[in-house]
Tab-separated table of C-alpha atoms and ligand atoms in Angstrom:
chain	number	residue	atom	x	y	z
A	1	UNK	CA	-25.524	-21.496	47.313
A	2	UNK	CA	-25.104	-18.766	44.527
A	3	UNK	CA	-24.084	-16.361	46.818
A	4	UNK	CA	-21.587	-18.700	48.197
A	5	UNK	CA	-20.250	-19.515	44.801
A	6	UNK	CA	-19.812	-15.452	43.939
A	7	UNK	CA	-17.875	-15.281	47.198
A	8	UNK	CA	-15.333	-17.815	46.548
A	9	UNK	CA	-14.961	-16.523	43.068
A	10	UNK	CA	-13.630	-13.174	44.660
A	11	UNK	CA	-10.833	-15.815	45.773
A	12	UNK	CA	-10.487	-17.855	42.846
A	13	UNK	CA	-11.159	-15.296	40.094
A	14	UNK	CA	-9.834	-11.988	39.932
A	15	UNK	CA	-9.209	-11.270	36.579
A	16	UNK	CA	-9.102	-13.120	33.006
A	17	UNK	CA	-5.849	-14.233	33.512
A	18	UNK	CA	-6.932	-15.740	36.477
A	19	UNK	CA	-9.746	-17.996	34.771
A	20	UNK	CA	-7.283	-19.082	32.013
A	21	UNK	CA	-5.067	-20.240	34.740
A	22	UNK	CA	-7.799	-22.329	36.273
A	23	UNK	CA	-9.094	-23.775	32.883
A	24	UNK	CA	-5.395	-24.151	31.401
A	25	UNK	CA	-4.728	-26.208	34.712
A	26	UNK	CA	-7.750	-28.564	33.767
A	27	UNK	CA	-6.854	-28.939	30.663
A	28	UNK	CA	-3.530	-29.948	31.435
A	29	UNK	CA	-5.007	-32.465	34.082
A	30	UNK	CA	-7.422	-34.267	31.649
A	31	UNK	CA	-4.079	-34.848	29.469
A	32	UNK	CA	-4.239	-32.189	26.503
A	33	UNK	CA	-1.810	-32.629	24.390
A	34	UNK	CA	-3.302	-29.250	22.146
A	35	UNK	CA	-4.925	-26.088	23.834
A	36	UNK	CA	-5.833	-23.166	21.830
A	37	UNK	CA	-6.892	-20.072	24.020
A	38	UNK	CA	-9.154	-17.377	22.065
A	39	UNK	CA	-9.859	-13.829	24.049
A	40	UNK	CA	-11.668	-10.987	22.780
A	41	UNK	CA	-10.760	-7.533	24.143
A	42	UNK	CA	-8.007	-9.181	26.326
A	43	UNK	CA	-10.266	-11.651	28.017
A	44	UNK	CA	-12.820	-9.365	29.049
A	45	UNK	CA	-15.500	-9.772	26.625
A	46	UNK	CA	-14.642	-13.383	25.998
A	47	UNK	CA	-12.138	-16.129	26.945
A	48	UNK	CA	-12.777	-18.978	25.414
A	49	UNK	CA	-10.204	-22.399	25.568
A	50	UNK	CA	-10.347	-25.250	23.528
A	51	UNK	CA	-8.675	-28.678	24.550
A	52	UNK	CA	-8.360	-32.219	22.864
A	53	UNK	CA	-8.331	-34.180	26.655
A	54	UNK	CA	-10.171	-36.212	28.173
A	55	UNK	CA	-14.122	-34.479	28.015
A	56	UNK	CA	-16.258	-34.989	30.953
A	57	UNK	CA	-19.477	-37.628	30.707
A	58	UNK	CA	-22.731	-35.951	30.767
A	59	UNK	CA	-23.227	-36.276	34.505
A	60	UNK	CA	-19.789	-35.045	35.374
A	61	UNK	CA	-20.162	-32.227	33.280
A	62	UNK	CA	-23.182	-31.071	35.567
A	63	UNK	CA	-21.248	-32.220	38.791
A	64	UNK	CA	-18.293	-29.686	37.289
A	65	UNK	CA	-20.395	-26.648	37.798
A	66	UNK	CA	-21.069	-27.556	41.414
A	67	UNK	CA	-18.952	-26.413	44.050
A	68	UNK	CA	-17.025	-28.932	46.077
A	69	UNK	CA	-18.673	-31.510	43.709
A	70	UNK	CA	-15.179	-32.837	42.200
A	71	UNK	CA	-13.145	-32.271	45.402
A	72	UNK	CA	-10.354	-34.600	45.305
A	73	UNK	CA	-9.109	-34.351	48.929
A	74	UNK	CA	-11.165	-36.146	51.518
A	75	UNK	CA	-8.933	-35.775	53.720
A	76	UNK	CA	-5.822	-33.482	55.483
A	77	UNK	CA	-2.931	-35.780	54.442
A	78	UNK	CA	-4.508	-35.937	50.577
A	79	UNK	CA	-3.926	-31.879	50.797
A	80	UNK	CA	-0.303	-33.028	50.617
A	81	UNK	CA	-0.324	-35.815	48.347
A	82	UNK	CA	-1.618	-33.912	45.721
A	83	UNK	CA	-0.998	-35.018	42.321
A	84	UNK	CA	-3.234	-33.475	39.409
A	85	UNK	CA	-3.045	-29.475	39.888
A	86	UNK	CA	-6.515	-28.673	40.286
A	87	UNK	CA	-7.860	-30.151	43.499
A	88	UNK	CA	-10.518	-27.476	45.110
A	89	UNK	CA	-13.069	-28.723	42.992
A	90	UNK	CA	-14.739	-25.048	43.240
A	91	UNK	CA	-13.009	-23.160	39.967
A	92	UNK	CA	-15.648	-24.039	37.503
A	93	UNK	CA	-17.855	-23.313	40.099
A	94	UNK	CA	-17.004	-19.962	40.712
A	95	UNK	CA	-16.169	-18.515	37.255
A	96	UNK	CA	-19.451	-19.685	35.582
A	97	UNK	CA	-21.316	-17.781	38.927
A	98	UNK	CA	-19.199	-14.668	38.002
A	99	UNK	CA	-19.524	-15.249	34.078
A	100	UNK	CA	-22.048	-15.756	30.745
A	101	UNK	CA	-20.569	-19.732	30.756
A	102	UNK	CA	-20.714	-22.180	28.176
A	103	UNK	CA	-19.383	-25.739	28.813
A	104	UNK	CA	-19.351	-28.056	25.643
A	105	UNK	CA	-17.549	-31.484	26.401
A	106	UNK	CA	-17.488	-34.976	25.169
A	107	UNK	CA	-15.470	-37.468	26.409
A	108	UNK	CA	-15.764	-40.220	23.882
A	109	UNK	CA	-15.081	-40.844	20.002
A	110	UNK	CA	-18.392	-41.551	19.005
A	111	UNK	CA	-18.631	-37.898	19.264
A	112	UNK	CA	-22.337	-37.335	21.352
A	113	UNK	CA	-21.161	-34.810	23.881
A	114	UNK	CA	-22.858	-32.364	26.289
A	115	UNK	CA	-23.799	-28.611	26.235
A	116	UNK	CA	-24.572	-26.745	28.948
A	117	UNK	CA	-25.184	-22.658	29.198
A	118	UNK	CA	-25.607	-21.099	32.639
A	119	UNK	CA	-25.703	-17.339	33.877
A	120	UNK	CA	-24.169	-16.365	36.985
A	121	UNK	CA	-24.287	-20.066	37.891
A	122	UNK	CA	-27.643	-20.736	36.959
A	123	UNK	CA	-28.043	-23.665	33.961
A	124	UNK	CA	-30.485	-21.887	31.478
A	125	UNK	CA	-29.715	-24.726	28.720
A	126	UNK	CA	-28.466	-28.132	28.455
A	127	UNK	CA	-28.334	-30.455	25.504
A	128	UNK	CA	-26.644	-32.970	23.979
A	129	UNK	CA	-24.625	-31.944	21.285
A	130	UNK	CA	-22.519	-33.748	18.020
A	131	UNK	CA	-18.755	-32.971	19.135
A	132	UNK	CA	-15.147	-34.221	19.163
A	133	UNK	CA	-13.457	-35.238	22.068
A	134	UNK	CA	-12.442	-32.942	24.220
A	135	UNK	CA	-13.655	-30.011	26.418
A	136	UNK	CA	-14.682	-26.161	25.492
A	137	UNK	CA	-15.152	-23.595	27.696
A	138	UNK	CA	-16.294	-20.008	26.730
A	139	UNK	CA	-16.741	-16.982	29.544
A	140	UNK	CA	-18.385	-14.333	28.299
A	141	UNK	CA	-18.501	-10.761	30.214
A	142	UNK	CA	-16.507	-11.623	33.545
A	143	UNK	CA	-18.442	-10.431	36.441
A	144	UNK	CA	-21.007	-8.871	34.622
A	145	UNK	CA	-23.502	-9.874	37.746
A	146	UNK	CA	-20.535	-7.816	39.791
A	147	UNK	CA	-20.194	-4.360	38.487
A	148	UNK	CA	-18.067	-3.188	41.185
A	149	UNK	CA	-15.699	-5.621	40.257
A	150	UNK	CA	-15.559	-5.556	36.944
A	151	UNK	CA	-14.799	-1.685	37.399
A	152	UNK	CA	-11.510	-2.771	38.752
A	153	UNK	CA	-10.252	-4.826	35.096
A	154	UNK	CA	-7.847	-2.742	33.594
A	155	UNK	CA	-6.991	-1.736	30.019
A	156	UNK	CA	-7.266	-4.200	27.031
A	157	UNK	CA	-3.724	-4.848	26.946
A	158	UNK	CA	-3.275	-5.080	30.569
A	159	UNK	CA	-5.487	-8.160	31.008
A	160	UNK	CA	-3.992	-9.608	27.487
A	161	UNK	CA	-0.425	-9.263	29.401
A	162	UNK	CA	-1.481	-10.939	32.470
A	163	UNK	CA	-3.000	-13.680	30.278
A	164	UNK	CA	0.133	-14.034	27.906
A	165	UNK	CA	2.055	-14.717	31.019
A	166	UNK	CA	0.178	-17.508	32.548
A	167	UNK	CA	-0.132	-18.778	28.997
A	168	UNK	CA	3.654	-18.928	29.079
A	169	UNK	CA	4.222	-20.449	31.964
A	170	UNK	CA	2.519	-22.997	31.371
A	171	UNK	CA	3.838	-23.299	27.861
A	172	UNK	CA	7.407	-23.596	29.724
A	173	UNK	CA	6.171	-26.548	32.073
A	174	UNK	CA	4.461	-28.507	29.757
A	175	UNK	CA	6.789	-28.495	26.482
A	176	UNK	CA	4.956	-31.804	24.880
A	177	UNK	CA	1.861	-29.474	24.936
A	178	UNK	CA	1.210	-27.351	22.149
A	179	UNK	CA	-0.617	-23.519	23.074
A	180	UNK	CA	-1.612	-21.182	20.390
A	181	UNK	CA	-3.424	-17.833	22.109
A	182	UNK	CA	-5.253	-15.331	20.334
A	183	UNK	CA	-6.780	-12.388	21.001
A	184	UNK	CA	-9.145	-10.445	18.475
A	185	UNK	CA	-8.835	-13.332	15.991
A	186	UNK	CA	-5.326	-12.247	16.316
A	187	UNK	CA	-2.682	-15.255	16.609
A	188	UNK	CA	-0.329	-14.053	19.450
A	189	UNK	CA	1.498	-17.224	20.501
A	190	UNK	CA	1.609	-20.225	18.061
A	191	UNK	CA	3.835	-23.115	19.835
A	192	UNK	CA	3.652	-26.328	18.843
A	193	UNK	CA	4.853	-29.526	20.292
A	194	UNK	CA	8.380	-29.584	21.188
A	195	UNK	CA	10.912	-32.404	22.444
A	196	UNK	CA	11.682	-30.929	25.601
A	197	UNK	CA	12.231	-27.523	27.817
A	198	UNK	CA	15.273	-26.313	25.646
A	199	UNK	CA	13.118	-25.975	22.469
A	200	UNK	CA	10.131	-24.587	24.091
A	201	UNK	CA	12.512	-22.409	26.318
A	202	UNK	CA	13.544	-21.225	22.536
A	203	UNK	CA	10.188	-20.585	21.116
A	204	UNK	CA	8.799	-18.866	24.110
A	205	UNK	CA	12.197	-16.825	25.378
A	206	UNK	CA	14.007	-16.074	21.988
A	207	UNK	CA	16.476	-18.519	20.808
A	208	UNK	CA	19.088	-16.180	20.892
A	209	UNK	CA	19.636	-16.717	24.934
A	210	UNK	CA	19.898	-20.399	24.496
A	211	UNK	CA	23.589	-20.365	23.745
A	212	UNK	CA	24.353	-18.730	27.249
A	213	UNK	CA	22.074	-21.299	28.751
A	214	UNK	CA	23.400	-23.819	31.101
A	215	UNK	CA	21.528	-26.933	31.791
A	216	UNK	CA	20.916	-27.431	35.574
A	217	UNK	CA	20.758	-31.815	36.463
A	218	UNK	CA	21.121	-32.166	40.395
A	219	UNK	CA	19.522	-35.089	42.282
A	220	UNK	CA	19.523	-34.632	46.369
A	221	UNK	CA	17.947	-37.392	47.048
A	222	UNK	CA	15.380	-40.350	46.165
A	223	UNK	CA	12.443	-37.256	46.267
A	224	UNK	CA	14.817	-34.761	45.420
A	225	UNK	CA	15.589	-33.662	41.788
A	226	UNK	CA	16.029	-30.137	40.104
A	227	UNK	CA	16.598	-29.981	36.551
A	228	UNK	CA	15.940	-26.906	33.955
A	229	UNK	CA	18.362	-24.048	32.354
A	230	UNK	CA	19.631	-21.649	33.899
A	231	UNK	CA	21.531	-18.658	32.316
A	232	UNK	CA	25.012	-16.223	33.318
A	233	UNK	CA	23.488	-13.160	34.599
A	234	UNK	CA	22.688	-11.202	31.490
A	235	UNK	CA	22.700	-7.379	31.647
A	236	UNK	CA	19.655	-5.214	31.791
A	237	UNK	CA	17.105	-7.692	32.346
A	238	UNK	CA	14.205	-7.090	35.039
A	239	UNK	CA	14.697	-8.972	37.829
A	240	UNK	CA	12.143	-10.429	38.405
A	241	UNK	CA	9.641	-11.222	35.472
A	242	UNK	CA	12.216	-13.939	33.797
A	243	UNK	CA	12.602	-16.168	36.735
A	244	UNK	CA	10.406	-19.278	36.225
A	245	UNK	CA	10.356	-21.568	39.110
A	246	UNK	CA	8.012	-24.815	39.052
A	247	UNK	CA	7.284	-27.542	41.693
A	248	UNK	CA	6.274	-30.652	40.753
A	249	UNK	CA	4.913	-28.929	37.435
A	250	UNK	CA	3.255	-26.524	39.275
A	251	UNK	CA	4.474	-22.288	38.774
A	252	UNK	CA	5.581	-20.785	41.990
A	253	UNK	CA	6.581	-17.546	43.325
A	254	UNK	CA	7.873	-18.240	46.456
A	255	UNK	CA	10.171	-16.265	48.761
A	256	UNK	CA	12.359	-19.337	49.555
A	257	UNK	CA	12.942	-20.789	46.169
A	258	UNK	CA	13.955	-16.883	45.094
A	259	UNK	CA	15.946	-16.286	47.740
A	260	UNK	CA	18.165	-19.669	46.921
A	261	UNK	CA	18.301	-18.864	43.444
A	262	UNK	CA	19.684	-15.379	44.060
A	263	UNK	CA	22.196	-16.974	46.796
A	264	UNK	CA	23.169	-19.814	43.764
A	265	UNK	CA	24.838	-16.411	41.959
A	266	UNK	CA	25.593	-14.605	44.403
A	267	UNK	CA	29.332	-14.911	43.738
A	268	UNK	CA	28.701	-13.706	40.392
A	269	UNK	CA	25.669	-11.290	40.927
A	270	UNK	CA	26.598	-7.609	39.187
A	271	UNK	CA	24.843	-4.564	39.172
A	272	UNK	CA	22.341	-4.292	36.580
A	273	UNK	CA	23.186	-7.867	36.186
A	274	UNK	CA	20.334	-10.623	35.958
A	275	UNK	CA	20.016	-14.473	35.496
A	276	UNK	CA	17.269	-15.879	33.251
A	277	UNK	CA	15.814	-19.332	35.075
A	278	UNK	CA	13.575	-21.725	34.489
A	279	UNK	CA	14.063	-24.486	37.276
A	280	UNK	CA	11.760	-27.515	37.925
A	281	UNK	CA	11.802	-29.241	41.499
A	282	UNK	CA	10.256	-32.146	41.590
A	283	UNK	CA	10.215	-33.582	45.395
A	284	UNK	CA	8.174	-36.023	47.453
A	285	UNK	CA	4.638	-34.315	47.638
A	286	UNK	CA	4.335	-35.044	51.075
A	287	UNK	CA	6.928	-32.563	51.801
A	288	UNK	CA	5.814	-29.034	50.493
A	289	UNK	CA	2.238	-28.306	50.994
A	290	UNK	CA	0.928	-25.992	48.077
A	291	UNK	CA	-2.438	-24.964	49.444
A	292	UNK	CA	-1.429	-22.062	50.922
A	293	UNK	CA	-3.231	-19.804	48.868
A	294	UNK	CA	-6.155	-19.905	46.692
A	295	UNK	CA	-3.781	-18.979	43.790
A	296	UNK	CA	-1.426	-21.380	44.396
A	297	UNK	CA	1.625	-19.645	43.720
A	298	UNK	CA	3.195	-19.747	47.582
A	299	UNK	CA	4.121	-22.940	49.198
A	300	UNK	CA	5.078	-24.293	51.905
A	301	UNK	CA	8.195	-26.593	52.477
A	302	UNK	CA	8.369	-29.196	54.998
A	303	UNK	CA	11.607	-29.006	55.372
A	304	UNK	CA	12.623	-25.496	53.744
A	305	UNK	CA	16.193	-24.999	55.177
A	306	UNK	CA	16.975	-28.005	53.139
A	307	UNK	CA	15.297	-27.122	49.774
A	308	UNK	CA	16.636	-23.803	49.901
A	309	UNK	CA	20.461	-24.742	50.309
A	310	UNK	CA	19.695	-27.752	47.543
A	311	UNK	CA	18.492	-25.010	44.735
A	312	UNK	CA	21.506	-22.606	45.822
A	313	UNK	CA	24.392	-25.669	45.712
A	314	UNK	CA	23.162	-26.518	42.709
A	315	UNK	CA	22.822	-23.073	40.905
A	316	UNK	CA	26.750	-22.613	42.031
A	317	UNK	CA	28.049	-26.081	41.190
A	318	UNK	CA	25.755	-25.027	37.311
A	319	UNK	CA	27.523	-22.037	37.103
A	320	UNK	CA	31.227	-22.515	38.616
A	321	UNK	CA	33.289	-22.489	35.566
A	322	UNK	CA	34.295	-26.860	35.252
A	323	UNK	CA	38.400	-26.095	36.043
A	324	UNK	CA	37.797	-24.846	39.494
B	1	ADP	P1	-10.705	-29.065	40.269
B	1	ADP	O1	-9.815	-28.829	39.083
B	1	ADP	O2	-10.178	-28.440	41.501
B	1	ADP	O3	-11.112	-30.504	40.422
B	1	ADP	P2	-12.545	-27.460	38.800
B	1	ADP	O4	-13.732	-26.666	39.205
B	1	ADP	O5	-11.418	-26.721	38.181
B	1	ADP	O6	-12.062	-28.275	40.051
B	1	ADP	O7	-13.013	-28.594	37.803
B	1	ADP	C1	-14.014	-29.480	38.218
B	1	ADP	C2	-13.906	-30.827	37.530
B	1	ADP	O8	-14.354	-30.730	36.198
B	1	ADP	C3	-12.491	-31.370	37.428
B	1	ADP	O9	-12.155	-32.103	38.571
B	1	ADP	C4	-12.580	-32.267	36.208
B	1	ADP	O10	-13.061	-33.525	36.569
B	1	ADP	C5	-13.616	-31.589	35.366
B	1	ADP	N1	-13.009	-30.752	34.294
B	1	ADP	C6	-12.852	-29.410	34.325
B	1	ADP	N2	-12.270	-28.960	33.206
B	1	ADP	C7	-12.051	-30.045	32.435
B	1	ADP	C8	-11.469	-30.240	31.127
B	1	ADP	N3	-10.991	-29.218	30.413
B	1	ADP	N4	-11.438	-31.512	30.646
B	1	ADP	C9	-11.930	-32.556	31.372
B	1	ADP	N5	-12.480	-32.428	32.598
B	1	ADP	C10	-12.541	-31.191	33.129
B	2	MG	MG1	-9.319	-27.027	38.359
């Protein structure tokens, strides 16, 4: 059992960044409005995340350090239907067997929560503890029980990068959320609630693009939307690193979705030359299946001649000056 735990962690968990992304996406799921994400030496010595959600019941929290435990699919079409963006039930699993893991959670007002330690997924303590509502989650010393792994974490502000830029996108797909990350009792990111994607695009991206920023509104159908902003191709900007794309809420790096965006400016696509995007598709779940990989950021599209020439028609109607 622990052995199988340490094993899936080499899928789920290969660096710090990669834990905040798993507990950022369960905070998100048990509704945090407020997430405050502390790291000491970048996230290797600690990462610790704080959320005002929902909080787990004492028995779920135990069930939450048990692989498989939470699984929400039951079956092959749920794998498609999936609505909340953690649904492997295995990612608490595998960082506390991979971690020095403390889970403190309460999930009602009258503020009696649980506490439970564990060491490379073995529960040392438990108790019940006075707390607000909520959930904390502190992992200390990633893969300390794996030395040959944690060889391979890089330098201090390496990991801190990698974390900053999950952080972010995140930040960019959940606006109404605020994130604050530190690192060395350092305050690094401080952004509190906003309205909608065009502040939060401001606070995270620099205000100063949002005048060149064009808002993208296209509907292609009843399951069919993409919405976000979407900018002239600016020069000297990495390629890359400041395109954003999200389905249903979800960041994704995915060879079809870049390739359309690239083909919505082609016609105006200059050397040197590079668009900043941050695009949300929202479509019928049923049609793009996400569990590709373990990390979530490839999909698949049922239908992906279709999505493709819906992103790039709507990036060129966006950006085709309105007296053509
Ligand atoms: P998954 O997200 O795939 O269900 P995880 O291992 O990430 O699996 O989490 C296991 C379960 O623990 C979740 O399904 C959820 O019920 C609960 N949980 C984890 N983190 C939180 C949190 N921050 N707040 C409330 N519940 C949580
Ligand atoms: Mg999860």
């Amino acid at each position: 059992e622990e052995l199988c735990n340490k094993i899936a962690a080499g899928e789920v968990v290969e660096r710090p960044s990669s834990v905040v992304k798993e507990l950022l996406e369960n905070s998100l799921d048990a509704g945090a409005s407020d997430i405050l994400v502390e790291l000491q030496s970048g996230g290797k010595r600690l990462i610790r995340i704080a959320d005002n959600g929902s909080g787990m019941h004492r028995q779920d929290a135990f069930l939450s350090l048990e692989r498989h435990a939470t699984s929400k699919i039951s079956s092959d079409e749920d794998l498609f239907a999936l609505q909340t963006l953690g649904f492997r039930g295995e990612a608490l699993a595998s960082i506390a067997s991979v971690s020095r893991f403390l889970l403190q959670t309460c999930a009602n007002e009258d503020g009696l929560g649980q506490q439970i330690y564990a060491e490379g997924g073995a529960i040392k303590r438990a108790e019940e503890v006075g707390l607000p509502q909520g959930t904390v989650i502190e992992v200390r010393n990633l893969f300390f029980n794996l030395p040959a792994r944690r060889k391979f974490l890089r330098k201090e502000q390496t990991e801190l990068s990698h974390v900053a830029d999950v952080v972010t996108k995140q930040a960019l797909a959940n606006p109404a959320v605020s994130f604050r990350m530190k690192n060395n009792e350092r305050m690094l990111l401080d952004l509190r609630r906003e309205k909608g994607l065009r502040e939060r695009f401001a606070a995270v991206l620099g205000r100063s693009l949002l005048k060149d920023m064009l808002e993208v509104e296209q509907q292609g159908g009843p399951d069919l939307r993409l919405t976000g902003l979407i900018s002239q191709p600016q020069l000297n900007r990495s390629a890359a690193s400041h395109i954003y794309t999200f389905i249903n809420g979800r960041y994704i790096r995915d060879r079809v979705v870049q390739h359309a965006v690239m083909e919505g400016y082609r016609h105006l696509l200059m050397k040197g030359r590079y668009p900043v995007v941050a695009l949300f598709l929202e479509l019928d779940p049923a049609l793009v299946d996400v569990n590709v990989h373990p990390t979530k950021h490839e999909v698949r599209f049922r239908d992906q001649g279709l999505v493709h020439d819906f992103i790039a028609n709507a990036l060129q109607q966006t950006l085709r000056p309105s007296d053509w």
